[in-house]
Amino acid sequence: RQPVVLGHGLGGLLAMRLAERRAVAALVLLSPALPAGLRQPAPIHVLRAVPSIFRREAIGWQVMPEQLRRLDPDLTIADAMRVQHLMGAESGRAHQDVLAGVPVDLAALARLPSLVIGGGLDRLHPAQDSEDLAAALGAEYLLYGTQSHFGLLAGEESYEPVAEGVRSFLERHKL
């Protein structure tokens, strides 16, 4: 049986790349990074400014959990602390690639059952980006207006409606 591939943020972009190359049953993309063609490539000076390794402080997570909660209000203090703990070093090269534009054959993916989810409070990958990607893929689109990027997946109180939306999609497609 073919897998359903789920990706969040950069993982959504990776999921699309995988689905181009391997047989998958469906795609579920939570607030994904946009591929080339749906985003403007960053100017060269922006690409050069990206550090080779992103640590918590470079991505804004080396602060008090209360401050994170102000930016992602659907996270509890415990959620913010858990995400902080999980945040480690991230690849600057991967970030540069995303900013430059990673090509994805959206037409090839249009044959798959796909669900794209956007968070109305997402500062990293705005809901409009998710909606644009859903339209380009011919995918189903769900907007969770009170969820942030991390709240879609890691919010103790905010992930349940998202999980229910994913479950419903999978059941409708008998996956």
Short mmCIF file of N, CA and C in Angstrom, two decimals:
data_model
loop_
_atom_site.label_atom_id
_atom_site.label_comp_id
_atom_site.label_asym_id
_atom_site.label_seq_id
_atom_site.Cartn_x
_atom_site.Cartn_y
_atom_site.Cartn_z
N ARG A 1 0.83 -1.18 0.00
CA ARG A 1 0.00 0.00 0.00
C ARG A 1 0.88 1.25 0.00
N GLN A 2 0.51 2.23 -0.78
CA GLN A 2 1.30 3.46 -0.88
C GLN A 2 1.06 4.35 0.34
N PRO A 3 2.08 5.08 0.76
CA PRO A 3 1.92 5.93 1.94
C PRO A 3 1.21 7.24 1.63
N VAL A 4 0.59 7.79 2.64
CA VAL A 4 0.12 9.17 2.62
C VAL A 4 1.28 9.98 3.19
N VAL A 5 1.70 11.01 2.48
CA VAL A 5 2.84 11.81 2.93
C VAL A 5 2.32 13.12 3.49
N LEU A 6 2.73 13.41 4.71
CA LEU A 6 2.32 14.63 5.40
C LEU A 6 3.57 15.46 5.68
N GLY A 7 3.48 16.77 5.41
CA GLY A 7 4.60 17.65 5.70
C GLY A 7 4.11 18.98 6.24
N HIS A 8 4.92 19.56 7.13
CA HIS A 8 4.62 20.84 7.78
C HIS A 8 5.75 21.81 7.49
N GLY A 9 5.42 23.01 6.99
CA GLY A 9 6.45 24.00 6.70
C GLY A 9 7.38 23.51 5.61
N LEU A 10 8.69 23.51 5.90
CA LEU A 10 9.67 23.00 4.94
C LEU A 10 9.38 21.53 4.64
N GLY A 11 8.87 20.80 5.61
CA GLY A 11 8.50 19.40 5.39
C GLY A 11 7.42 19.25 4.33
N GLY A 12 6.56 20.25 4.17
CA GLY A 12 5.56 20.23 3.10
C GLY A 12 6.20 20.30 1.73
N LEU A 13 7.22 21.14 1.61
CA LEU A 13 7.96 21.24 0.35
C LEU A 13 8.69 19.93 0.07
N LEU A 14 9.28 19.34 1.09
CA LEU A 14 9.94 18.04 0.93
C LEU A 14 8.94 16.96 0.53
N ALA A 15 7.74 17.00 1.11
CA ALA A 15 6.71 16.02 0.77
C ALA A 15 6.33 16.12 -0.70
N MET A 16 6.23 17.36 -1.21
CA MET A 16 5.91 17.52 -2.63
C MET A 16 7.03 16.97 -3.51
N ARG A 17 8.28 17.23 -3.13
CA ARG A 17 9.41 16.70 -3.90
C ARG A 17 9.41 15.17 -3.89
N LEU A 18 9.12 14.58 -2.75
CA LEU A 18 9.05 13.13 -2.66
C LEU A 18 7.95 12.58 -3.56
N ALA A 19 6.78 13.22 -3.53
CA ALA A 19 5.64 12.76 -4.32
C ALA A 19 5.90 12.88 -5.82
N GLU A 20 6.82 13.76 -6.22
CA GLU A 20 7.22 13.83 -7.63
C GLU A 20 7.98 12.58 -8.05
N ARG A 21 8.71 11.99 -7.12
CA ARG A 21 9.66 10.92 -7.44
C ARG A 21 9.20 9.53 -7.05
N ARG A 22 8.28 9.44 -6.12
CA ARG A 22 7.83 8.14 -5.61
C ARG A 22 6.31 8.08 -5.63
N ALA A 23 5.80 6.87 -5.70
CA ALA A 23 4.35 6.67 -5.68
C ALA A 23 3.84 6.89 -4.25
N VAL A 24 2.91 7.80 -4.11
CA VAL A 24 2.26 8.03 -2.82
C VAL A 24 0.75 8.03 -3.04
N ALA A 25 0.02 7.73 -1.98
CA ALA A 25 -1.44 7.67 -2.08
C ALA A 25 -2.07 9.05 -2.03
N ALA A 26 -1.46 9.96 -1.26
CA ALA A 26 -2.03 11.30 -1.09
C ALA A 26 -0.99 12.20 -0.43
N LEU A 27 -1.27 13.51 -0.51
CA LEU A 27 -0.44 14.52 0.15
C LEU A 27 -1.29 15.29 1.15
N VAL A 28 -0.73 15.53 2.33
CA VAL A 28 -1.34 16.42 3.32
C VAL A 28 -0.26 17.43 3.68
N LEU A 29 -0.52 18.70 3.37
CA LEU A 29 0.47 19.76 3.53
C LEU A 29 -0.05 20.79 4.53
N LEU A 30 0.63 20.90 5.66
CA LEU A 30 0.25 21.86 6.69
C LEU A 30 1.14 23.08 6.59
N SER A 31 0.55 24.18 6.19
CA SER A 31 1.26 25.44 6.10
C SER A 31 2.63 25.28 5.43
N PRO A 32 2.63 24.74 4.20
CA PRO A 32 3.90 24.40 3.57
C PRO A 32 4.66 25.61 3.03
N ALA A 33 5.97 25.45 2.93
CA ALA A 33 6.80 26.41 2.21
C ALA A 33 6.42 26.30 0.73
N LEU A 34 6.36 27.43 0.06
CA LEU A 34 5.95 27.44 -1.35
C LEU A 34 7.10 27.04 -2.27
N PRO A 35 6.78 26.30 -3.34
CA PRO A 35 7.80 25.98 -4.34
C PRO A 35 8.03 27.16 -5.28
N ALA A 36 9.10 27.05 -6.06
CA ALA A 36 9.36 28.04 -7.11
C ALA A 36 8.12 28.11 -8.01
N GLY A 37 7.90 29.25 -8.57
CA GLY A 37 6.73 29.43 -9.42
C GLY A 37 5.57 30.03 -8.66
N LEU A 38 5.51 29.78 -7.37
CA LEU A 38 4.46 30.38 -6.53
C LEU A 38 5.05 31.40 -5.56
N ARG A 39 6.35 31.58 -5.62
CA ARG A 39 7.00 32.56 -4.76
C ARG A 39 8.03 33.32 -5.58
N GLN A 40 8.25 34.54 -5.22
CA GLN A 40 9.30 35.33 -5.85
C GLN A 40 10.64 34.90 -5.25
N PRO A 41 11.65 34.63 -6.08
CA PRO A 41 12.95 34.30 -5.52
C PRO A 41 13.51 35.49 -4.74
N ALA A 42 14.19 35.20 -3.66
CA ALA A 42 14.79 36.26 -2.84
C ALA A 42 15.95 36.89 -3.59
N PRO A 43 16.17 38.18 -3.37
CA PRO A 43 17.34 38.83 -3.98
C PRO A 43 18.64 38.21 -3.46
N ILE A 44 19.68 38.31 -4.25
CA ILE A 44 20.95 37.68 -3.91
C ILE A 44 21.50 38.16 -2.57
N HIS A 45 21.30 39.44 -2.24
CA HIS A 45 21.83 39.95 -0.96
C HIS A 45 21.12 39.30 0.23
N VAL A 46 19.88 38.92 0.06
CA VAL A 46 19.15 38.22 1.12
C VAL A 46 19.70 36.80 1.26
N LEU A 47 19.92 36.14 0.13
CA LEU A 47 20.47 34.77 0.16
C LEU A 47 21.85 34.74 0.81
N ARG A 48 22.66 35.74 0.50
CA ARG A 48 24.02 35.79 1.08
C ARG A 48 23.99 36.05 2.58
N ALA A 49 22.95 36.68 3.08
CA ALA A 49 22.86 37.02 4.50
C ALA A 49 22.42 35.83 5.36
N VAL A 50 21.98 34.74 4.73
CA VAL A 50 21.52 33.58 5.48
C VAL A 50 22.72 32.86 6.09
N PRO A 51 22.72 32.67 7.42
CA PRO A 51 23.84 31.96 8.04
C PRO A 51 23.85 30.49 7.63
N SER A 52 25.01 29.86 7.73
CA SER A 52 25.11 28.45 7.33
C SER A 52 24.33 27.54 8.26
N ILE A 53 24.20 27.95 9.51
CA ILE A 53 23.41 27.18 10.48
C ILE A 53 22.51 28.15 11.24
N PHE A 54 21.24 27.83 11.31
CA PHE A 54 20.28 28.60 12.12
C PHE A 54 20.17 27.93 13.47
N ARG A 55 20.39 28.69 14.49
CA ARG A 55 20.15 28.18 15.84
C ARG A 55 18.90 28.88 16.38
N ARG A 56 18.45 28.47 17.55
CA ARG A 56 17.23 29.04 18.13
C ARG A 56 17.21 30.56 18.11
N GLU A 57 18.32 31.17 18.48
CA GLU A 57 18.36 32.63 18.54
C GLU A 57 18.18 33.26 17.16
N ALA A 58 18.64 32.60 16.10
CA ALA A 58 18.52 33.15 14.74
C ALA A 58 17.10 33.05 14.21
N ILE A 59 16.32 32.14 14.75
CA ILE A 59 14.94 31.99 14.27
C ILE A 59 13.92 32.50 15.28
N GLY A 60 14.41 33.21 16.30
CA GLY A 60 13.51 33.87 17.24
C GLY A 60 12.96 33.01 18.35
N TRP A 61 13.57 31.86 18.63
CA TRP A 61 13.03 30.96 19.65
C TRP A 61 13.87 30.94 20.93
N GLN A 62 14.89 31.78 21.03
CA GLN A 62 15.70 31.84 22.24
C GLN A 62 15.20 32.98 23.12
N VAL A 63 13.92 32.95 23.44
CA VAL A 63 13.28 33.97 24.27
C VAL A 63 12.42 33.28 25.32
N MET A 64 11.86 34.06 26.19
CA MET A 64 10.97 33.50 27.21
C MET A 64 9.71 32.93 26.54
N PRO A 65 9.19 31.81 27.05
CA PRO A 65 7.99 31.21 26.46
C PRO A 65 6.81 32.18 26.38
N GLU A 66 6.70 33.10 27.33
CA GLU A 66 5.61 34.08 27.30
C GLU A 66 5.69 34.96 26.06
N GLN A 67 6.91 35.30 25.65
CA GLN A 67 7.08 36.11 24.45
C GLN A 67 6.69 35.31 23.21
N LEU A 68 7.04 34.05 23.17
CA LEU A 68 6.63 33.19 22.05
C LEU A 68 5.12 33.10 21.98
N ARG A 69 4.50 33.00 23.12
CA ARG A 69 3.04 32.88 23.17
C ARG A 69 2.37 34.14 22.63
N ARG A 70 2.99 35.30 22.81
CA ARG A 70 2.43 36.53 22.24
C ARG A 70 2.47 36.47 20.71
N LEU A 71 3.50 35.82 20.16
CA LEU A 71 3.62 35.70 18.71
C LEU A 71 2.77 34.56 18.16
N ASP A 72 2.59 33.52 18.94
CA ASP A 72 1.80 32.35 18.57
C ASP A 72 0.77 32.11 19.67
N PRO A 73 -0.32 32.91 19.68
CA PRO A 73 -1.24 32.90 20.82
C PRO A 73 -2.02 31.61 21.02
N ASP A 74 -2.01 30.73 20.04
CA ASP A 74 -2.72 29.46 20.22
C ASP A 74 -1.86 28.43 20.95
N LEU A 75 -0.61 28.76 21.25
CA LEU A 75 0.24 27.87 22.02
C LEU A 75 0.11 28.20 23.51
N THR A 76 0.07 27.17 24.32
CA THR A 76 0.14 27.38 25.76
C THR A 76 1.62 27.58 26.11
N ILE A 77 1.88 27.98 27.34
CA ILE A 77 3.27 28.10 27.79
C ILE A 77 3.97 26.74 27.65
N ALA A 78 3.27 25.68 28.03
CA ALA A 78 3.85 24.33 27.91
C ALA A 78 4.15 23.99 26.45
N ASP A 79 3.24 24.37 25.53
CA ASP A 79 3.49 24.14 24.10
C ASP A 79 4.75 24.87 23.65
N ALA A 80 4.85 26.14 24.02
CA ALA A 80 6.00 26.95 23.61
C ALA A 80 7.29 26.35 24.14
N MET A 81 7.27 25.88 25.37
CA MET A 81 8.47 25.27 25.95
C MET A 81 8.83 23.97 25.23
N ARG A 82 7.81 23.20 24.85
CA ARG A 82 8.05 21.93 24.14
C ARG A 82 8.66 22.20 22.76
N VAL A 83 8.10 23.17 22.04
CA VAL A 83 8.64 23.50 20.71
C VAL A 83 10.05 24.06 20.85
N GLN A 84 10.27 24.90 21.85
CA GLN A 84 11.63 25.42 22.10
C GLN A 84 12.62 24.29 22.30
N HIS A 85 12.21 23.31 23.08
CA HIS A 85 13.09 22.17 23.36
C HIS A 85 13.41 21.39 22.07
N LEU A 86 12.43 21.28 21.19
CA LEU A 86 12.62 20.52 19.95
C LEU A 86 13.42 21.30 18.90
N MET A 87 13.40 22.63 19.00
CA MET A 87 14.11 23.45 18.03
C MET A 87 15.61 23.31 18.24
N GLY A 88 16.28 22.90 17.21
CA GLY A 88 17.73 22.79 17.28
C GLY A 88 18.33 23.62 16.16
N ALA A 89 19.45 23.20 15.67
CA ALA A 89 20.07 23.88 14.55
C ALA A 89 19.36 23.47 13.26
N GLU A 90 19.16 24.44 12.39
CA GLU A 90 18.55 24.18 11.09
C GLU A 90 19.54 24.58 10.01
N SER A 91 19.43 23.96 8.88
CA SER A 91 20.35 24.18 7.77
C SER A 91 20.10 25.53 7.10
N GLY A 92 21.13 26.35 7.07
CA GLY A 92 21.04 27.60 6.33
C GLY A 92 20.94 27.34 4.84
N ARG A 93 21.61 26.30 4.36
CA ARG A 93 21.57 25.96 2.93
C ARG A 93 20.14 25.61 2.50
N ALA A 94 19.45 24.84 3.33
CA ALA A 94 18.05 24.51 3.00
C ALA A 94 17.21 25.78 2.96
N HIS A 95 17.45 26.68 3.90
CA HIS A 95 16.70 27.95 3.93
C HIS A 95 17.01 28.77 2.68
N GLN A 96 18.27 28.80 2.27
CA GLN A 96 18.64 29.51 1.04
C GLN A 96 17.92 28.90 -0.17
N ASP A 97 17.89 27.58 -0.23
CA ASP A 97 17.22 26.90 -1.35
C ASP A 97 15.75 27.29 -1.42
N VAL A 98 15.08 27.30 -0.26
CA VAL A 98 13.66 27.68 -0.23
C VAL A 98 13.49 29.11 -0.69
N LEU A 99 14.34 30.02 -0.19
CA LEU A 99 14.25 31.43 -0.58
C LEU A 99 14.53 31.63 -2.06
N ALA A 100 15.44 30.84 -2.62
CA ALA A 100 15.76 30.95 -4.04
C ALA A 100 14.65 30.35 -4.91
N GLY A 101 13.94 29.36 -4.36
CA GLY A 101 12.84 28.71 -5.08
C GLY A 101 13.19 27.29 -5.46
N VAL A 102 12.53 26.34 -4.83
CA VAL A 102 12.72 24.92 -5.12
C VAL A 102 11.68 24.52 -6.16
N PRO A 103 12.12 24.03 -7.33
CA PRO A 103 11.14 23.66 -8.36
C PRO A 103 10.36 22.40 -7.98
N VAL A 104 9.07 22.45 -8.22
CA VAL A 104 8.18 21.30 -8.01
C VAL A 104 7.24 21.25 -9.20
N ASP A 105 7.06 20.06 -9.77
CA ASP A 105 6.15 19.88 -10.90
C ASP A 105 4.72 19.75 -10.35
N LEU A 106 4.06 20.88 -10.20
CA LEU A 106 2.72 20.89 -9.61
C LEU A 106 1.71 20.14 -10.48
N ALA A 107 1.88 20.18 -11.79
CA ALA A 107 0.96 19.47 -12.68
C ALA A 107 1.03 17.97 -12.43
N ALA A 108 2.22 17.45 -12.16
CA ALA A 108 2.37 16.01 -11.88
C ALA A 108 1.70 15.63 -10.57
N LEU A 109 1.66 16.57 -9.63
CA LEU A 109 1.05 16.28 -8.33
C LEU A 109 -0.47 16.44 -8.35
N ALA A 110 -0.99 17.09 -9.37
CA ALA A 110 -2.43 17.35 -9.43
C ALA A 110 -3.25 16.06 -9.52
N ARG A 111 -2.63 14.95 -9.88
CA ARG A 111 -3.34 13.66 -9.98
C ARG A 111 -3.62 13.07 -8.61
N LEU A 112 -2.92 13.55 -7.59
CA LEU A 112 -3.04 12.98 -6.24
C LEU A 112 -4.15 13.63 -5.44
N PRO A 113 -4.83 12.85 -4.60
CA PRO A 113 -5.68 13.50 -3.61
C PRO A 113 -4.77 14.30 -2.69
N SER A 114 -5.08 15.57 -2.52
CA SER A 114 -4.23 16.44 -1.71
C SER A 114 -5.07 17.35 -0.84
N LEU A 115 -4.54 17.60 0.34
CA LEU A 115 -5.15 18.53 1.29
C LEU A 115 -4.07 19.52 1.70
N VAL A 116 -4.39 20.81 1.58
CA VAL A 116 -3.50 21.86 2.04
C VAL A 116 -4.20 22.59 3.17
N ILE A 117 -3.48 22.79 4.27
CA ILE A 117 -4.04 23.44 5.46
C ILE A 117 -3.27 24.72 5.72
N GLY A 118 -4.01 25.79 5.98
CA GLY A 118 -3.41 27.08 6.32
C GLY A 118 -3.82 27.51 7.71
N GLY A 119 -2.94 28.26 8.34
CA GLY A 119 -3.22 28.82 9.66
C GLY A 119 -3.40 30.32 9.55
N GLY A 120 -4.52 30.82 10.02
CA GLY A 120 -4.81 32.25 9.93
C GLY A 120 -3.85 33.13 10.70
N LEU A 121 -3.17 32.58 11.70
CA LEU A 121 -2.20 33.36 12.48
C LEU A 121 -0.76 32.98 12.15
N ASP A 122 -0.57 32.30 11.03
CA ASP A 122 0.77 31.84 10.65
C ASP A 122 1.60 33.01 10.13
N ARG A 123 2.69 33.32 10.81
CA ARG A 123 3.59 34.40 10.39
C ARG A 123 4.67 33.89 9.44
N LEU A 124 4.97 32.59 9.48
CA LEU A 124 6.05 32.04 8.66
C LEU A 124 5.60 31.74 7.23
N HIS A 125 4.46 31.10 7.10
CA HIS A 125 3.89 30.76 5.79
C HIS A 125 2.42 31.17 5.84
N PRO A 126 2.13 32.41 5.45
CA PRO A 126 0.77 32.94 5.57
C PRO A 126 -0.30 32.07 4.90
N ALA A 127 -1.50 32.14 5.44
CA ALA A 127 -2.61 31.34 4.93
C ALA A 127 -2.83 31.56 3.43
N GLN A 128 -2.62 32.77 2.95
CA GLN A 128 -2.81 33.03 1.51
C GLN A 128 -1.86 32.18 0.67
N ASP A 129 -0.64 31.95 1.16
CA ASP A 129 0.30 31.08 0.44
C ASP A 129 -0.27 29.67 0.34
N SER A 130 -0.81 29.17 1.45
CA SER A 130 -1.39 27.82 1.44
C SER A 130 -2.58 27.74 0.49
N GLU A 131 -3.40 28.78 0.50
CA GLU A 131 -4.56 28.81 -0.40
C GLU A 131 -4.11 28.84 -1.86
N ASP A 132 -3.08 29.62 -2.16
CA ASP A 132 -2.56 29.68 -3.53
C ASP A 132 -2.01 28.32 -3.97
N LEU A 133 -1.31 27.65 -3.08
CA LEU A 133 -0.77 26.33 -3.41
C LEU A 133 -1.91 25.34 -3.65
N ALA A 134 -2.93 25.37 -2.80
CA ALA A 134 -4.07 24.47 -2.97
C ALA A 134 -4.71 24.68 -4.35
N ALA A 135 -4.86 25.93 -4.75
CA ALA A 135 -5.45 26.22 -6.06
C ALA A 135 -4.56 25.67 -7.18
N ALA A 136 -3.25 25.84 -7.05
CA ALA A 136 -2.32 25.37 -8.08
C ALA A 136 -2.31 23.85 -8.19
N LEU A 137 -2.53 23.17 -7.06
CA LEU A 137 -2.55 21.70 -7.05
C LEU A 137 -3.93 21.12 -7.35
N GLY A 138 -4.96 21.96 -7.33
CA GLY A 138 -6.33 21.43 -7.42
C GLY A 138 -6.67 20.66 -6.16
N ALA A 139 -6.10 21.07 -5.04
CA ALA A 139 -6.24 20.36 -3.77
C ALA A 139 -7.39 20.93 -2.94
N GLU A 140 -7.83 20.13 -1.99
CA GLU A 140 -8.76 20.63 -0.98
C GLU A 140 -7.99 21.60 -0.08
N TYR A 141 -8.69 22.62 0.42
CA TYR A 141 -8.04 23.61 1.28
C TYR A 141 -8.87 23.81 2.53
N LEU A 142 -8.19 23.78 3.67
CA LEU A 142 -8.83 24.07 4.95
C LEU A 142 -8.07 25.19 5.62
N LEU A 143 -8.79 26.20 6.06
CA LEU A 143 -8.20 27.32 6.80
C LEU A 143 -8.62 27.21 8.26
N TYR A 144 -7.64 27.24 9.13
CA TYR A 144 -7.88 27.30 10.57
C TYR A 144 -7.45 28.69 11.01
N GLY A 145 -8.43 29.57 11.10
CA GLY A 145 -8.18 30.99 11.28
C GLY A 145 -7.51 31.39 12.57
N THR A 146 -7.63 30.57 13.61
CA THR A 146 -7.04 30.94 14.90
C THR A 146 -5.78 30.15 15.22
N GLN A 147 -5.21 29.48 14.23
CA GLN A 147 -4.00 28.69 14.46
C GLN A 147 -2.78 29.38 13.86
N SER A 148 -1.67 29.26 14.58
CA SER A 148 -0.37 29.74 14.11
C SER A 148 0.35 28.59 13.40
N HIS A 149 1.53 28.89 12.89
CA HIS A 149 2.31 27.86 12.20
C HIS A 149 2.55 26.65 13.11
N PHE A 150 3.00 26.91 14.31
CA PHE A 150 3.29 25.80 15.23
C PHE A 150 2.03 25.29 15.91
N GLY A 151 1.03 26.13 16.06
CA GLY A 151 -0.23 25.71 16.67
C GLY A 151 -0.98 24.68 15.85
N LEU A 152 -0.80 24.70 14.53
CA LEU A 152 -1.45 23.71 13.67
C LEU A 152 -1.06 22.29 14.06
N LEU A 153 0.15 22.14 14.54
CA LEU A 153 0.70 20.81 14.79
C LEU A 153 1.00 20.54 16.26
N ALA A 154 1.46 21.57 16.96
CA ALA A 154 1.98 21.35 18.32
C ALA A 154 1.17 22.01 19.41
N GLY A 155 0.12 22.70 19.06
CA GLY A 155 -0.70 23.37 20.08
C GLY A 155 -1.59 22.37 20.79
N GLU A 156 -1.35 22.20 22.07
CA GLU A 156 -2.12 21.23 22.85
C GLU A 156 -3.62 21.46 22.74
N GLU A 157 -4.01 22.73 22.63
CA GLU A 157 -5.43 23.07 22.54
C GLU A 157 -5.87 23.40 21.12
N SER A 158 -4.93 23.53 20.19
CA SER A 158 -5.31 23.97 18.84
C SER A 158 -5.11 22.92 17.75
N TYR A 159 -4.46 21.81 18.07
CA TYR A 159 -4.20 20.81 17.02
C TYR A 159 -5.43 19.95 16.72
N GLU A 160 -6.35 19.80 17.68
CA GLU A 160 -7.46 18.85 17.51
C GLU A 160 -8.33 19.12 16.29
N PRO A 161 -8.77 20.36 16.04
CA PRO A 161 -9.58 20.56 14.83
C PRO A 161 -8.79 20.27 13.56
N VAL A 162 -7.50 20.54 13.59
CA VAL A 162 -6.65 20.25 12.43
C VAL A 162 -6.56 18.74 12.22
N ALA A 163 -6.32 18.01 13.29
CA ALA A 163 -6.26 16.54 13.20
C ALA A 163 -7.58 15.98 12.71
N GLU A 164 -8.68 16.56 13.15
CA GLU A 164 -10.00 16.10 12.69
C GLU A 164 -10.18 16.37 11.19
N GLY A 165 -9.70 17.52 10.71
CA GLY A 165 -9.76 17.82 9.28
C GLY A 165 -8.95 16.84 8.45
N VAL A 166 -7.78 16.48 8.95
CA VAL A 166 -6.94 15.50 8.26
C VAL A 166 -7.62 14.13 8.26
N ARG A 167 -8.15 13.73 9.42
CA ARG A 167 -8.84 12.44 9.53
C ARG A 167 -10.01 12.37 8.55
N SER A 168 -10.79 13.43 8.49
CA SER A 168 -11.94 13.48 7.60
C SER A 168 -11.50 13.35 6.13
N PHE A 169 -10.44 14.04 5.75
CA PHE A 169 -9.90 13.95 4.39
C PHE A 169 -9.49 12.51 4.08
N LEU A 170 -8.77 11.89 5.00
CA LEU A 170 -8.30 10.51 4.79
C LEU A 170 -9.47 9.55 4.67
N GLU A 171 -10.49 9.72 5.49
CA GLU A 171 -11.67 8.85 5.42
C GLU A 171 -12.41 9.03 4.11
N ARG A 172 -12.58 10.28 3.66
CA ARG A 172 -13.28 10.53 2.40
C ARG A 172 -12.58 9.85 1.23
N HIS A 173 -11.28 9.78 1.30
CA HIS A 173 -10.50 9.17 0.21
C HIS A 173 -10.15 7.71 0.50
N LYS A 174 -10.76 7.18 1.57
CA LYS A 174 -10.56 5.77 1.95
C LYS A 174 -9.07 5.43 2.09
N LEU A 175 -8.38 6.30 2.80
CA LEU A 175 -6.93 6.12 3.01
C LEU A 175 -6.63 5.82 4.46
#
